[in-house]
Amino acid sequence: MLVIAVVNLKGGSTKTTTAGHLAAAIHEAGMKVLGVDCDGENESLQKWQEAADLPWPVVTLAVSNVHKQLPGIVGDRYDVVVIDTPPMKAQRGTVYSVLRIATHVVIPMAPTPVEYDRLLAVREILAEVADDREDGQSPIHAVLLTRVKPRAASTGVYRGLTVADGVTVLKAQIGSLERFAQSWGDPMVKVLDTAYGAAAMELLDLDRQEVTA
Ligand SMILES: Nc1ncnc2c1ncn2[C@@H]1O[C@H](COP(=O)(O)OP(=O)(O)O)[C@@H](O)[C@H]1O
Ligand SMILES: [Mg+2]
């Protein structure tokens, strides 16, 4: 079973939008997916599920020992678990616990100086958590560029800076689009055809060798 965690330092970084669309794409691809809402507050994945009656389940687990509770809740019924997390700055313990059991971590990031600056804190927690994981390594992780403007030079600039930092950046990138900006609470359909579908498939293909190469 894969556990994909969507993580960033602050709110407003498109974590929930990303978690929702990745889960929807994975569901459309025919895998059994469970959404896990470790935020519970804000415009959370659980409330999205309630509003839109999404065709895959979401459970709320807004606790600081997710790594202990999740295995018992999930059992062996799912292929992929997608975890939406609270802002790390406010709920570091919860995010740290999620990172202990994540197989894959997605860091949504707009190509802007502010969001790039926040990546440092995420890289630090990813390094720190290695000691508390069974494999003794950081989980596989990649930046997903989001809210990308057409033809903006910023996209290439921040992609280049992030790669130079040694962090994988998914080839798929999410445009700054009304479709995504307005999506919370709406049923998501045909997501596999969007950049989120490409991002989901790319993410599931990442293995540790590619990441560290
Ligand atoms: N691709 C996108 N283009 C433009 N706006 C977006 C996009 N994705 C999300 N948003 C907007 O960004 C804001 C924050 O999204 P959200 O997923 O709730 O972030 P977080 O969970 O990190 O707080 C929302 O107002 C949403 O409408
Ligand atoms: Mg959120």
mmCIF file of C-alpha atoms and ligand atoms in Angstrom:
data_model
loop_
_atom_site.group_PDB
_atom_site.id
_atom_site.type_symbol
_atom_site.label_atom_id
_atom_site.label_comp_id
_atom_site.label_asym_id
_atom_site.label_seq_id
_atom_site.Cartn_x
_atom_site.Cartn_y
_atom_site.Cartn_z
ATOM 1 C CA MET A 1 0.000 0.000 0.000
ATOM 2 C CA LEU A 2 1.211 3.462 -0.867
ATOM 3 C CA VAL A 3 0.729 6.423 1.440
ATOM 4 C CA ILE A 4 0.891 9.789 -0.306
ATOM 5 C CA ALA A 5 1.092 12.802 2.019
ATOM 6 C CA VAL A 6 0.545 16.344 0.775
ATOM 7 C CA VAL A 7 2.583 18.678 2.944
ATOM 8 C CA ASN A 8 3.523 22.328 3.176
ATOM 9 C CA LEU A 9 4.445 24.892 5.790
ATOM 10 C CA LYS A 10 1.366 27.095 5.618
ATOM 11 C CA GLY A 11 -2.274 27.242 4.618
ATOM 12 C CA GLY A 12 -3.220 28.477 1.175
ATOM 13 C CA SER A 13 -0.539 26.433 -0.559
ATOM 14 C CA THR A 14 -3.096 24.213 -2.399
ATOM 15 C CA LYS A 15 -2.576 21.161 -0.173
ATOM 16 C CA THR A 16 -6.247 20.231 0.001
ATOM 17 C CA THR A 17 -6.864 20.937 -3.686
ATOM 18 C CA THR A 18 -3.868 18.766 -4.517
ATOM 19 C CA ALA A 19 -4.811 15.931 -2.149
ATOM 20 C CA GLY A 20 -8.360 15.874 -3.524
ATOM 21 C CA HIS A 21 -7.337 15.823 -7.165
ATOM 22 C CA LEU A 22 -4.563 13.270 -6.711
ATOM 23 C CA ALA A 23 -6.990 10.959 -4.912
ATOM 24 C CA ALA A 24 -9.642 11.509 -7.596
ATOM 25 C CA ALA A 25 -7.144 10.728 -10.370
ATOM 26 C CA ILE A 26 -5.973 7.571 -8.615
ATOM 27 C CA HIS A 27 -9.592 6.481 -8.156
ATOM 28 C CA GLU A 28 -10.263 7.099 -11.851
ATOM 29 C CA ALA A 29 -7.215 4.988 -12.680
ATOM 30 C CA GLY A 30 -8.977 2.065 -11.012
ATOM 31 C CA MET A 31 -7.127 1.861 -7.713
ATOM 32 C CA LYS A 32 -8.805 1.654 -4.330
ATOM 33 C CA VAL A 33 -8.124 4.986 -2.665
ATOM 34 C CA LEU A 34 -8.821 6.317 0.813
ATOM 35 C CA GLY A 35 -8.582 10.024 1.608
ATOM 36 C CA VAL A 36 -7.344 10.844 5.094
ATOM 37 C CA ASP A 37 -8.005 14.281 6.491
ATOM 38 C CA CYS A 38 -5.422 15.116 9.146
ATOM 39 C CA ASP A 39 -6.499 18.755 9.193
ATOM 40 C CA GLY A 40 -10.202 18.622 10.007
ATOM 41 C CA GLU A 41 -10.295 22.391 10.210
ATOM 42 C CA ASN A 42 -10.101 24.883 7.375
ATOM 43 C CA GLU A 43 -11.668 23.835 4.062
ATOM 44 C CA SER A 44 -10.779 20.238 4.681
ATOM 45 C CA LEU A 45 -10.908 17.090 2.590
ATOM 46 C CA GLN A 46 -13.591 15.648 4.882
ATOM 47 C CA LYS A 47 -15.904 18.628 4.315
ATOM 48 C CA TRP A 48 -15.211 18.384 0.581
ATOM 49 C CA GLN A 49 -16.311 14.748 0.674
ATOM 50 C CA GLU A 50 -19.482 15.696 2.574
ATOM 51 C CA ALA A 51 -20.326 18.490 0.124
ATOM 52 C CA ALA A 52 -19.607 16.602 -3.078
ATOM 53 C CA ASP A 53 -20.324 12.980 -2.169
ATOM 54 C CA LEU A 54 -17.070 11.868 -3.761
ATOM 55 C CA PRO A 55 -16.947 8.264 -4.977
ATOM 56 C CA TRP A 56 -14.099 7.353 -2.610
ATOM 57 C CA PRO A 57 -14.131 7.489 1.189
ATOM 58 C CA VAL A 58 -12.497 10.072 3.438
ATOM 59 C CA VAL A 59 -11.794 9.615 7.137
ATOM 60 C CA THR A 60 -10.718 12.323 9.549
ATOM 61 C CA LEU A 61 -7.650 11.644 11.648
ATOM 62 C CA ALA A 62 -6.693 15.000 13.111
ATOM 63 C CA VAL A 63 -4.403 13.595 15.779
ATOM 64 C CA SER A 64 -0.696 13.766 16.540
ATOM 65 C CA ASN A 65 -0.119 9.996 16.385
ATOM 66 C CA VAL A 66 -1.322 9.258 12.865
ATOM 67 C CA HIS A 67 1.517 6.761 12.399
ATOM 68 C CA LYS A 68 0.079 4.654 15.216
ATOM 69 C CA GLN A 69 -3.604 4.934 14.359
ATOM 70 C CA LEU A 70 -3.627 4.790 10.566
ATOM 71 C CA PRO A 71 -2.611 1.137 10.044
ATOM 72 C CA GLY A 72 -5.541 -0.112 12.157
ATOM 73 C CA ILE A 73 -7.996 2.169 10.374
ATOM 74 C CA VAL A 74 -6.830 1.371 6.857
ATOM 75 C CA GLY A 75 -6.307 -2.379 7.174
ATOM 76 C CA ASP A 76 -5.572 -3.967 3.804
ATOM 77 C CA ARG A 77 -8.552 -2.602 1.893
ATOM 78 C CA TYR A 78 -6.823 0.156 -0.076
ATOM 79 C CA ASP A 79 -4.130 0.419 -2.717
ATOM 80 C CA VAL A 80 -3.360 4.062 -2.023
ATOM 81 C CA VAL A 81 -3.997 6.387 0.906
ATOM 82 C CA VAL A 82 -3.843 10.133 0.219
ATOM 83 C CA ILE A 83 -3.331 12.279 3.296
ATOM 84 C CA ASP A 84 -4.245 15.952 3.446
ATOM 85 C CA THR A 85 -2.307 17.607 6.239
ATOM 86 C CA PRO A 86 -2.712 20.772 8.282
ATOM 87 C CA PRO A 87 -0.204 23.598 7.856
ATOM 88 C CA MET A 88 3.069 22.327 9.286
ATOM 89 C CA LYS A 89 3.734 25.629 10.993
ATOM 90 C CA ALA A 90 0.609 25.243 13.143
ATOM 91 C CA GLN A 91 0.522 21.438 13.603
ATOM 92 C CA ARG A 92 4.074 20.212 13.328
ATOM 93 C CA GLY A 93 3.479 17.108 15.470
ATOM 94 C CA THR A 94 0.699 15.863 13.217
ATOM 95 C CA VAL A 95 2.739 16.441 10.070
ATOM 96 C CA TYR A 96 5.785 14.755 11.592
ATOM 97 C CA SER A 97 3.676 11.733 12.495
ATOM 98 C CA VAL A 98 2.293 11.547 8.935
ATOM 99 C CA LEU A 99 5.828 11.722 7.534
ATOM 100 C CA ARG A 100 6.835 8.722 9.634
ATOM 101 C CA ILE A 101 4.551 6.462 7.595
ATOM 102 C CA ALA A 102 4.319 8.223 4.219
ATOM 103 C CA THR A 103 5.801 6.366 1.253
ATOM 104 C CA HIS A 104 5.480 9.447 -0.980
ATOM 105 C CA VAL A 105 5.341 13.133 -0.117
ATOM 106 C CA VAL A 106 4.063 15.833 -2.458
ATOM 107 C CA ILE A 107 4.983 19.426 -1.738
ATOM 108 C CA PRO A 108 2.738 21.769 -3.725
ATOM 109 C CA MET A 109 4.572 24.993 -4.457
ATOM 110 C CA ALA A 110 3.785 28.069 -6.493
ATOM 111 C CA PRO A 111 6.809 29.369 -8.427
ATOM 112 C CA THR A 112 7.229 32.433 -6.232
ATOM 113 C CA PRO A 113 9.956 33.606 -3.839
ATOM 114 C CA VAL A 114 7.702 33.262 -0.785
ATOM 115 C CA GLU A 115 6.699 29.679 -1.495
ATOM 116 C CA TYR A 116 10.208 28.658 -2.512
ATOM 117 C CA ASP A 117 11.482 30.092 0.777
ATOM 118 C CA ARG A 118 9.055 27.847 2.682
ATOM 119 C CA LEU A 119 10.441 24.753 1.017
ATOM 120 C CA LEU A 120 13.455 24.875 3.331
ATOM 121 C CA ALA A 121 11.335 24.096 6.389
ATOM 122 C CA VAL A 122 9.748 21.135 4.599
ATOM 123 C CA ARG A 123 13.152 19.815 3.553
ATOM 124 C CA GLU A 124 14.315 20.080 7.157
ATOM 125 C CA ILE A 125 11.433 18.061 8.570
ATOM 126 C CA LEU A 126 11.868 15.459 5.797
ATOM 127 C CA ALA A 127 15.500 15.034 6.809
ATOM 128 C CA GLU A 128 14.699 14.978 10.515
ATOM 129 C CA VAL A 129 12.003 12.314 10.273
ATOM 130 C CA ALA A 130 14.383 9.745 8.747
ATOM 131 C CA ASP A 131 15.539 8.675 12.233
ATOM 132 C CA ASP A 132 11.963 7.889 13.250
ATOM 133 C CA ARG A 133 11.134 5.777 10.205
ATOM 134 C CA GLU A 134 11.466 2.038 9.822
ATOM 135 C CA ASP A 135 13.598 2.437 6.691
ATOM 136 C CA GLY A 136 15.796 5.094 8.310
ATOM 137 C CA GLN A 137 15.415 7.303 5.219
ATOM 138 C CA SER A 138 13.372 10.327 4.249
ATOM 139 C CA PRO A 139 10.203 9.364 2.391
ATOM 140 C CA ILE A 140 10.276 9.713 -1.403
ATOM 141 C CA HIS A 141 9.300 13.299 -2.029
ATOM 142 C CA ALA A 142 8.744 15.697 -4.894
ATOM 143 C CA VAL A 143 7.667 19.262 -5.441
ATOM 144 C CA LEU A 144 4.570 19.806 -7.558
ATOM 145 C CA LEU A 145 4.516 23.244 -9.124
ATOM 146 C CA THR A 146 1.009 24.698 -8.833
ATOM 147 C CA ARG A 147 -0.730 27.925 -9.800
ATOM 148 C CA VAL A 148 1.669 28.187 -12.714
ATOM 149 C CA LYS A 149 0.967 31.087 -15.085
ATOM 150 C CA PRO A 150 1.171 30.509 -18.826
ATOM 151 C CA ARG A 151 4.548 31.409 -20.316
ATOM 152 C CA ALA A 152 5.831 32.921 -17.058
ATOM 153 C CA ALA A 153 9.606 32.801 -16.650
ATOM 154 C CA SER A 154 9.112 32.142 -12.918
ATOM 155 C CA THR A 155 8.157 28.526 -13.611
ATOM 156 C CA GLY A 156 11.536 27.625 -15.066
ATOM 157 C CA VAL A 157 13.406 29.720 -12.530
ATOM 158 C CA TYR A 158 11.905 27.991 -9.481
ATOM 159 C CA ARG A 159 11.988 24.573 -11.109
ATOM 160 C CA GLY A 160 15.710 25.091 -11.703
ATOM 161 C CA LEU A 161 16.414 26.354 -8.189
ATOM 162 C CA THR A 162 14.548 23.444 -6.613
ATOM 163 C CA VAL A 163 16.305 20.831 -8.749
ATOM 164 C CA ALA A 164 19.632 22.502 -7.915
ATOM 165 C CA ASP A 165 18.732 22.001 -4.229
ATOM 166 C CA GLY A 166 18.574 18.278 -4.956
ATOM 167 C CA VAL A 167 14.783 18.066 -4.744
ATOM 168 C CA THR A 168 12.787 16.221 -7.415
ATOM 169 C CA VAL A 169 10.249 18.375 -9.246
ATOM 170 C CA LEU A 170 7.459 16.530 -11.038
ATOM 171 C CA LYS A 171 7.348 17.202 -14.778
ATOM 172 C CA ALA A 172 3.597 17.695 -14.582
ATOM 173 C CA GLN A 173 2.684 21.136 -13.308
ATOM 174 C CA ILE A 174 -0.672 22.581 -12.334
ATOM 175 C CA GLY A 175 -1.823 25.734 -14.064
ATOM 176 C CA SER A 176 -3.383 28.683 -12.311
ATOM 177 C CA LEU A 177 -6.883 27.759 -13.443
ATOM 178 C CA GLU A 178 -10.436 28.492 -12.387
ATOM 179 C CA ARG A 179 -11.173 24.785 -12.667
ATOM 180 C CA PHE A 180 -8.908 24.158 -9.682
ATOM 181 C CA ALA A 181 -9.401 27.453 -7.871
ATOM 182 C CA GLN A 182 -13.163 26.800 -7.683
ATOM 183 C CA SER A 183 -13.038 23.072 -7.120
ATOM 184 C CA TRP A 184 -13.413 22.740 -3.358
ATOM 185 C CA GLY A 185 -16.773 21.158 -2.552
ATOM 186 C CA ASP A 186 -17.415 20.151 -6.154
ATOM 187 C CA PRO A 187 -17.333 16.600 -7.472
ATOM 188 C CA MET A 188 -14.125 16.101 -9.412
ATOM 189 C CA VAL A 189 -14.567 14.385 -12.759
ATOM 190 C CA LYS A 190 -12.167 13.481 -15.552
ATOM 191 C CA VAL A 191 -9.211 14.404 -13.381
ATOM 192 C CA LEU A 192 -7.032 11.776 -14.989
ATOM 193 C CA ASP A 193 -7.050 13.887 -18.169
ATOM 194 C CA THR A 194 -5.714 16.922 -16.312
ATOM 195 C CA ALA A 195 -2.218 17.781 -15.117
ATOM 196 C CA TYR A 196 -3.189 16.301 -11.736
ATOM 197 C CA GLY A 197 -3.709 12.950 -13.470
ATOM 198 C CA ALA A 198 -0.241 13.203 -15.003
ATOM 199 C CA ALA A 199 1.209 14.225 -11.635
ATOM 200 C CA ALA A 200 -0.432 11.264 -9.879
ATOM 201 C CA MET A 201 0.911 8.744 -12.389
ATOM 202 C CA GLU A 202 4.370 10.308 -12.337
ATOM 203 C CA LEU A 203 4.406 10.224 -8.560
ATOM 204 C CA LEU A 204 3.412 6.570 -8.386
ATOM 205 C CA ASP A 205 6.255 5.763 -10.788
ATOM 206 C CA LEU A 206 8.918 7.473 -8.716
ATOM 207 C CA ASP A 207 11.174 5.095 -6.942
ATOM 208 C CA ARG A 208 14.003 5.886 -4.654
ATOM 209 C CA GLN A 209 16.698 5.381 -7.295
ATOM 210 C CA GLU A 210 15.225 7.984 -9.608
ATOM 211 C CA VAL A 211 14.852 10.369 -6.726
ATOM 212 C CA THR A 212 18.402 10.079 -5.513
ATOM 213 C CA ALA A 213 19.954 9.845 -8.999
HETATM 214 N N1 LIG B 1 -4.466 25.534 -9.665
HETATM 215 C C1 LIG B 1 -4.971 26.581 -8.989
HETATM 216 N N2 LIG B 1 -5.083 27.781 -9.575
HETATM 217 C C2 LIG B 1 -5.566 28.836 -8.908
HETATM 218 N N3 LIG B 1 -5.989 28.810 -7.628
HETATM 219 C C3 LIG B 1 -5.898 27.646 -6.972
HETATM 220 C C4 LIG B 1 -5.398 26.464 -7.611
HETATM 221 N N4 LIG B 1 -5.432 25.449 -6.715
HETATM 222 C C5 LIG B 1 -5.948 25.971 -5.573
HETATM 223 N N5 LIG B 1 -6.229 27.275 -5.708
HETATM 224 C C6 LIG B 1 -6.767 28.185 -4.674
HETATM 225 O O1 LIG B 1 -5.805 28.253 -3.618
HETATM 226 C C7 LIG B 1 -6.443 28.432 -2.368
HETATM 227 C C8 LIG B 1 -5.880 27.487 -1.352
HETATM 228 O O2 LIG B 1 -6.154 26.156 -1.723
HETATM 229 P P1 LIG B 1 -6.232 24.986 -0.646
HETATM 230 O O3 LIG B 1 -6.163 23.714 -1.440
HETATM 231 O O4 LIG B 1 -7.383 25.136 0.275
HETATM 232 O O5 LIG B 1 -4.880 25.189 0.163
HETATM 233 P P2 LIG B 1 -4.413 24.624 1.606
HETATM 234 O O6 LIG B 1 -5.098 23.307 1.809
HETATM 235 O O7 LIG B 1 -2.927 24.503 1.479
HETATM 236 O O8 LIG B 1 -4.801 25.650 2.606
HETATM 237 C C9 LIG B 1 -7.916 28.254 -2.628
HETATM 238 O O9 LIG B 1 -8.509 29.530 -2.595
HETATM 239 C C10 LIG B 1 -8.025 27.669 -4.009
HETATM 240 O O10 LIG B 1 -9.161 28.146 -4.642
HETATM 241 MG MG MG B 2 -6.193 22.581 3.423
#
